[in-house]
MMTF fields as JSON, N, C-alpha, C and O atoms, coordinates in Angstrom:
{
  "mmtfVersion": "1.0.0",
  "mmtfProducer": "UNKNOWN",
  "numBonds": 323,
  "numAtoms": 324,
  "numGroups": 81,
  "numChains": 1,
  "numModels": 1,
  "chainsPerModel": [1],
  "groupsPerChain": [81],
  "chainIdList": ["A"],
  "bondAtomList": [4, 2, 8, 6, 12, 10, 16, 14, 20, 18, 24, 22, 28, 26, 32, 30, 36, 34, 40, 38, 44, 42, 48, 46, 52, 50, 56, 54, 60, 58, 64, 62, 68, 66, 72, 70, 76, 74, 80, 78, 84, 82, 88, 86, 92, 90, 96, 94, 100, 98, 104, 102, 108, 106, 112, 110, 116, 114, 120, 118, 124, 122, 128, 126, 132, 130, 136, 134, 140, 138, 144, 142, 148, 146, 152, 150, 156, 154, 160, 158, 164, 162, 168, 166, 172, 170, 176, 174, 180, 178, 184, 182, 188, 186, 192, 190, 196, 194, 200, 198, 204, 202, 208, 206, 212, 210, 216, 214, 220, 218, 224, 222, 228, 226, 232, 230, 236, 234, 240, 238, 244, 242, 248, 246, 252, 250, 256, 254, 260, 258, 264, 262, 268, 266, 272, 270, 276, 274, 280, 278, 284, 282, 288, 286, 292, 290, 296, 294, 300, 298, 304, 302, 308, 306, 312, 310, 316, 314, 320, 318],
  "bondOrderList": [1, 1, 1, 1, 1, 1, 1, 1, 1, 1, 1, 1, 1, 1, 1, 1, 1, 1, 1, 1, 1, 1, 1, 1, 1, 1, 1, 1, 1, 1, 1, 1, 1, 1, 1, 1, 1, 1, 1, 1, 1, 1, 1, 1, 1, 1, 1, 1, 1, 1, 1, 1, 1, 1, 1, 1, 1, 1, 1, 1, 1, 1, 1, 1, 1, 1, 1, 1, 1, 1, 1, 1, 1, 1, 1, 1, 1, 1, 1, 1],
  "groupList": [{"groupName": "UNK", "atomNameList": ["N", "CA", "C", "O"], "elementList": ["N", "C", "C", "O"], "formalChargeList": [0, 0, 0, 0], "bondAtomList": [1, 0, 2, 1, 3, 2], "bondOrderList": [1, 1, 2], "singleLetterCode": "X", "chemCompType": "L-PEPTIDE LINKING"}],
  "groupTypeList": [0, 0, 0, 0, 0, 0, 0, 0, 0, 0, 0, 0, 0, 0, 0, 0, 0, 0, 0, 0, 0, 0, 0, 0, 0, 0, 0, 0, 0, 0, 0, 0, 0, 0, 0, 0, 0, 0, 0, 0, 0, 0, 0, 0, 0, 0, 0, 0, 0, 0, 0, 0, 0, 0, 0, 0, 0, 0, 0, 0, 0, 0, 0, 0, 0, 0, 0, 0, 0, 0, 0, 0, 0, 0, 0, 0, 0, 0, 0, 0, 0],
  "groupIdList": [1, 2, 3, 4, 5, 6, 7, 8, 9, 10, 11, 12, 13, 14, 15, 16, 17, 18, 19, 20, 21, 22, 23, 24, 25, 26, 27, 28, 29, 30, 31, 32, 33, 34, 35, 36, 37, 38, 39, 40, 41, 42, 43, 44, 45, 46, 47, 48, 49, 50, 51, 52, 53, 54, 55, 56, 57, 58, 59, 60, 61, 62, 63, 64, 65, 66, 67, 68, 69, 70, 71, 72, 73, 74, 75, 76, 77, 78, 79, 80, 81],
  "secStructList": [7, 7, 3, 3, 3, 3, 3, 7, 1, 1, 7, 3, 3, 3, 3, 3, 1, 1, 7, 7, 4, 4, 4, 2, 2, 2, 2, 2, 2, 6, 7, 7, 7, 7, 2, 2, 2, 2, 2, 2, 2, 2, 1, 7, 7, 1, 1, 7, 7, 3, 3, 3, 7, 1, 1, 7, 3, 3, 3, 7, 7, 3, 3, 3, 3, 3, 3, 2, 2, 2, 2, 3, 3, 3, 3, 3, 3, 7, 7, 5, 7],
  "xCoordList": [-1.757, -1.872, -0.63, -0.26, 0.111, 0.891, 0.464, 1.105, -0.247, -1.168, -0.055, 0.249, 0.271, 1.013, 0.032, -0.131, -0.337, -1.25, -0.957, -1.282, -0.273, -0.292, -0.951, -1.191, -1.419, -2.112, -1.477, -0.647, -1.612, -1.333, -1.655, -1.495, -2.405, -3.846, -5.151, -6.008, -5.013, -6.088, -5.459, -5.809, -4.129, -3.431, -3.513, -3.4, -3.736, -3.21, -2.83, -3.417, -1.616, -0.848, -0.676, -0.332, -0.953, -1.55, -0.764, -1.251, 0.654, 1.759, 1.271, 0.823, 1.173, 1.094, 2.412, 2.854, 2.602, 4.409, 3.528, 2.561, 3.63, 3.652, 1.74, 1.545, 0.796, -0.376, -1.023, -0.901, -1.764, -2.046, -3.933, -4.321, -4.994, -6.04, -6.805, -7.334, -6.677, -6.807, -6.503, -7.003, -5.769, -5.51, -5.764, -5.52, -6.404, -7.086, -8.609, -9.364, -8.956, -10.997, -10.743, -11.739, -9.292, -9.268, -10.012, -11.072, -8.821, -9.242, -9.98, -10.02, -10.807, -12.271, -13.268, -13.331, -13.785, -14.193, -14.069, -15.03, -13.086, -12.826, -12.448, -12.357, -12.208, -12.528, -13.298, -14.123, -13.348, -14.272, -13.54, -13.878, -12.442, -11.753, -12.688, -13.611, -12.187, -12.524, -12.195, -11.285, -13.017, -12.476, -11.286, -10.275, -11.564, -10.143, -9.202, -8.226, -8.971, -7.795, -7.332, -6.238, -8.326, -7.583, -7.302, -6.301, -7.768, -7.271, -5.889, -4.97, -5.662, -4.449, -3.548, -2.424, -3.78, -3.064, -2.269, -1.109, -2.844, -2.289, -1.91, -1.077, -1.719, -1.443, -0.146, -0.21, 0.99, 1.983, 1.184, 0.284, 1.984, 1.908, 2.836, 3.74, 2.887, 3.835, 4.602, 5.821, 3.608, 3.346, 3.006, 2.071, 3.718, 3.25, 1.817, 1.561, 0.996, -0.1, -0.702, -0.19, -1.57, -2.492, -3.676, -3.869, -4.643, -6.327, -6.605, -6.188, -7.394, -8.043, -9.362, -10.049, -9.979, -11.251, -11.209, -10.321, -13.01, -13.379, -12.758, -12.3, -12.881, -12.028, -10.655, -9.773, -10.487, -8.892, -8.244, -8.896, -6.252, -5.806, -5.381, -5.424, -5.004, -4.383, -3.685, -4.192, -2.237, -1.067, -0.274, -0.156, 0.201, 1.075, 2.761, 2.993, 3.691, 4.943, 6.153, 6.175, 7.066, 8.09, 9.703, 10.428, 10.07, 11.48, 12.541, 12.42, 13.705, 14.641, 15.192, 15.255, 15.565, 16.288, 17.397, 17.131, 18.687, 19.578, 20.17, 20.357, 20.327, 20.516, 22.126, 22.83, 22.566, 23.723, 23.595, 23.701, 23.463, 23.555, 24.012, 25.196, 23.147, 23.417, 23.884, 24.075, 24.057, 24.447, 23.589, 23.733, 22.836, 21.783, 20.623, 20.486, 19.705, 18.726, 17.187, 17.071, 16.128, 15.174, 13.846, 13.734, 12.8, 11.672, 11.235, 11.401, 10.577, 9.592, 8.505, 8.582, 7.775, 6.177, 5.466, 5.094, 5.269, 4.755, 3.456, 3.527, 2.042, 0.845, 0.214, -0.041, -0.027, -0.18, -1.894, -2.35, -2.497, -4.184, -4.129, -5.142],
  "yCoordList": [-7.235, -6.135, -5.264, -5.08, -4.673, -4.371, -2.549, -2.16, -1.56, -0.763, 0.682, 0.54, 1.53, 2.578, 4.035, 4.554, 4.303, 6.247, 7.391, 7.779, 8.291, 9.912, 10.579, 10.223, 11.775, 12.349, 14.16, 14.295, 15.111, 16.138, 16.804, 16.865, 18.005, 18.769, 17.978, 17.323, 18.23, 17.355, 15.759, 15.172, 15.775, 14.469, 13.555, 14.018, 12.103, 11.134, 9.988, 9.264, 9.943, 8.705, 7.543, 7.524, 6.579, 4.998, 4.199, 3.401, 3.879, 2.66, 1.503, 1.336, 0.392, -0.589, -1.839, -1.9, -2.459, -3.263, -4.399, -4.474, -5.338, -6.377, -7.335, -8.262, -6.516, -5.898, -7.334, -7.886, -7.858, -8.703, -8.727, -7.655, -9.719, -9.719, -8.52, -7.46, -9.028, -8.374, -6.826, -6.18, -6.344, -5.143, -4.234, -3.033, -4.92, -4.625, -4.392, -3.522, -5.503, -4.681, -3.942, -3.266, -3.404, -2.08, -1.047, -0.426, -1.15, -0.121, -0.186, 0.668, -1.007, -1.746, -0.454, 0.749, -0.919, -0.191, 1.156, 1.752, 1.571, 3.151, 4.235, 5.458, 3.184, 4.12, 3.916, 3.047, 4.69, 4.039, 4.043, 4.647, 3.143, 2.465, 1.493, 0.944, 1.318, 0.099, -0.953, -0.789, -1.918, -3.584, -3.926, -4.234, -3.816, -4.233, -3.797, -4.395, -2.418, -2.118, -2.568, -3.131, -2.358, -3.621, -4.859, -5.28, -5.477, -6.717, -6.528, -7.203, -5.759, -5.487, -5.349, -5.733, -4.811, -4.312, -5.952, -5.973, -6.909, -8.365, -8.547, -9.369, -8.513, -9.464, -8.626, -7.424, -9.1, -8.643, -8.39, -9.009, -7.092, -6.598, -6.44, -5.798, -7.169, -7.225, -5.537, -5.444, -4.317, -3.307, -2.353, -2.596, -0.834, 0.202, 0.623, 0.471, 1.134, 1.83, 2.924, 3.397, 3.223, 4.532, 4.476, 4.634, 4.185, 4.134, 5.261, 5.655, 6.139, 7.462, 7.283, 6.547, 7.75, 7.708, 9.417, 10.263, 9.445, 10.933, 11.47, 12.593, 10.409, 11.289, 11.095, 11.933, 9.739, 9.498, 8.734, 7.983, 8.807, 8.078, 6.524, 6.544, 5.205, 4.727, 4.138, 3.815, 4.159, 4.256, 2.821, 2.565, 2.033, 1.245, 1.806, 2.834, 1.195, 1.873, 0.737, 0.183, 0.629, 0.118, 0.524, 1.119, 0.186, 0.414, -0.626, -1.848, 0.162, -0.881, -1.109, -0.116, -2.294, -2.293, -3.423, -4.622, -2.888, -3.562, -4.825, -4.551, -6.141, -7.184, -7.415, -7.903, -6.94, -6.914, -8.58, -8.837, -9.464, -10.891, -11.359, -11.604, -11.449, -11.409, -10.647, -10.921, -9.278, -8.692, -8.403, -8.538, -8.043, -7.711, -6.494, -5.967, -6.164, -4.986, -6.059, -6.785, -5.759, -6.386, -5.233, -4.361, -5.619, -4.52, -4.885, -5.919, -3.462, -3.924, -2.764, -1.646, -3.354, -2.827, -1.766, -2.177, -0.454, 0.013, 0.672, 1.668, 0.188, 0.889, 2.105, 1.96, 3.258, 4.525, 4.743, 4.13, 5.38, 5.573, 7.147, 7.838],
  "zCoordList": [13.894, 12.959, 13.072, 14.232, 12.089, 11.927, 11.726, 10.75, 12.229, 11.546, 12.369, 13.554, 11.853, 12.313, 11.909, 10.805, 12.803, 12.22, 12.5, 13.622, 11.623, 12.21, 11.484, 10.33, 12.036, 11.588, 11.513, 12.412, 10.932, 10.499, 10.225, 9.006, 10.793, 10.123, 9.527, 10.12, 8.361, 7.73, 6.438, 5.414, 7.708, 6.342, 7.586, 8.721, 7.31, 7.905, 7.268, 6.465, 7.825, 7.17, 8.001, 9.183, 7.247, 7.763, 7.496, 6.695, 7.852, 7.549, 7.74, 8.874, 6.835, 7.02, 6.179, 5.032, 7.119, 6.448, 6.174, 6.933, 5.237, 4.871, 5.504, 6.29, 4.691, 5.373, 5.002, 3.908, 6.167, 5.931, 6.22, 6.684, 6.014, 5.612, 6.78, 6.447, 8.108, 9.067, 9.235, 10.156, 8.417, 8.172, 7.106, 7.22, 5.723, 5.0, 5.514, 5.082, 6.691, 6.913, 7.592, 7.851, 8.459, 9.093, 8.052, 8.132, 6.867, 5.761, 5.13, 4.244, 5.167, 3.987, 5.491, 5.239, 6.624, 7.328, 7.85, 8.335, 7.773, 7.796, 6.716, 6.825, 5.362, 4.107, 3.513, 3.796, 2.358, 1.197, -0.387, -1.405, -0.138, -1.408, -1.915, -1.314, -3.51, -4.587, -3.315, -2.504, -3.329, -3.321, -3.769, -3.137, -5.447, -5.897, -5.715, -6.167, -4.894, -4.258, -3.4, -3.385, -2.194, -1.372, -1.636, -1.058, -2.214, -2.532, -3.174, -2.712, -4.1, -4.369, -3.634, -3.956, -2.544, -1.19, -0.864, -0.453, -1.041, -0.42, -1.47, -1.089, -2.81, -3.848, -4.201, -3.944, -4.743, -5.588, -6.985, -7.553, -7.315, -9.02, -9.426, -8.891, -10.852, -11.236, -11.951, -12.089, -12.339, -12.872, -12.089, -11.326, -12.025, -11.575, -12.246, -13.44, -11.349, -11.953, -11.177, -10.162, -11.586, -10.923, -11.589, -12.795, -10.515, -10.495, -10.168, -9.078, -11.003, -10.596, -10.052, -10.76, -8.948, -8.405, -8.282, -8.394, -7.921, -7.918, -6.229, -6.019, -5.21, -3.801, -4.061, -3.872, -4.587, -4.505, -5.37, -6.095, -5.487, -6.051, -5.794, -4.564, -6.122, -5.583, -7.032, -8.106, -6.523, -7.092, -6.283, -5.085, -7.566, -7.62, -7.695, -8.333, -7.129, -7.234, -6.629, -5.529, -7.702, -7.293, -6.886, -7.684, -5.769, -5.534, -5.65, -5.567, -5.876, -5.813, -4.281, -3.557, -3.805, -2.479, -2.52, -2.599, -2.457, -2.402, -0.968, 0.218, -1.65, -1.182, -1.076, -1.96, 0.245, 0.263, 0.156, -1.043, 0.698, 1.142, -0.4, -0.628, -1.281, -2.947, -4.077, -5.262, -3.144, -4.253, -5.49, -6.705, -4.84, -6.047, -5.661, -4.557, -7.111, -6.308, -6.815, -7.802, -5.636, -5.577, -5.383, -4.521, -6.647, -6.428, -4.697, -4.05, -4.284, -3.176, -3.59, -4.1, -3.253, -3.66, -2.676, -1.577, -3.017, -2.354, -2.692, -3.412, -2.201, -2.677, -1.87, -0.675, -2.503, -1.46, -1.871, -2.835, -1.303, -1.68, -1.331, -1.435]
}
């Protein structure tokens, strides 16, 4: 598991890199997200988005990150809840 946590008053932030199944029932068990979010959490999208729920958001989002090796810029996916 790849699972990183700080916490901050009443914020905690939960890094997870390249999150794999095992680290999704972390968050299936200690929150209470959609399903289909997590599952999203493992799958590439091709599209930014934002799911509104009544506690929370979860938001699709892409960056660019440059490939020196090619010379080029490449999305990487980042999903926040």
């Amino acid at each position: 598991m790849s699972i990183e946590t700080v916490t901050y008053g009443k914020v905690t932030w939960t890094n997870i890199e390249r999150p794999a199944p095992e680290d999704i029932e972390v968050l299936r068990r200690n929150y209470n997200f959609h399903p289909l979010d997590l599952e999203d959490c493992l799958s590439k999208i091709e599209r930014p988005k934002i799911d509104e729920y009544e506690d929370y958001l979860f938001i699709v989002m892409h960056f660019p990150v440059y490939d020196p090796d090619q010379h080029v810029s490449r999305p990487s996916e980042v999903d926040f809840f």
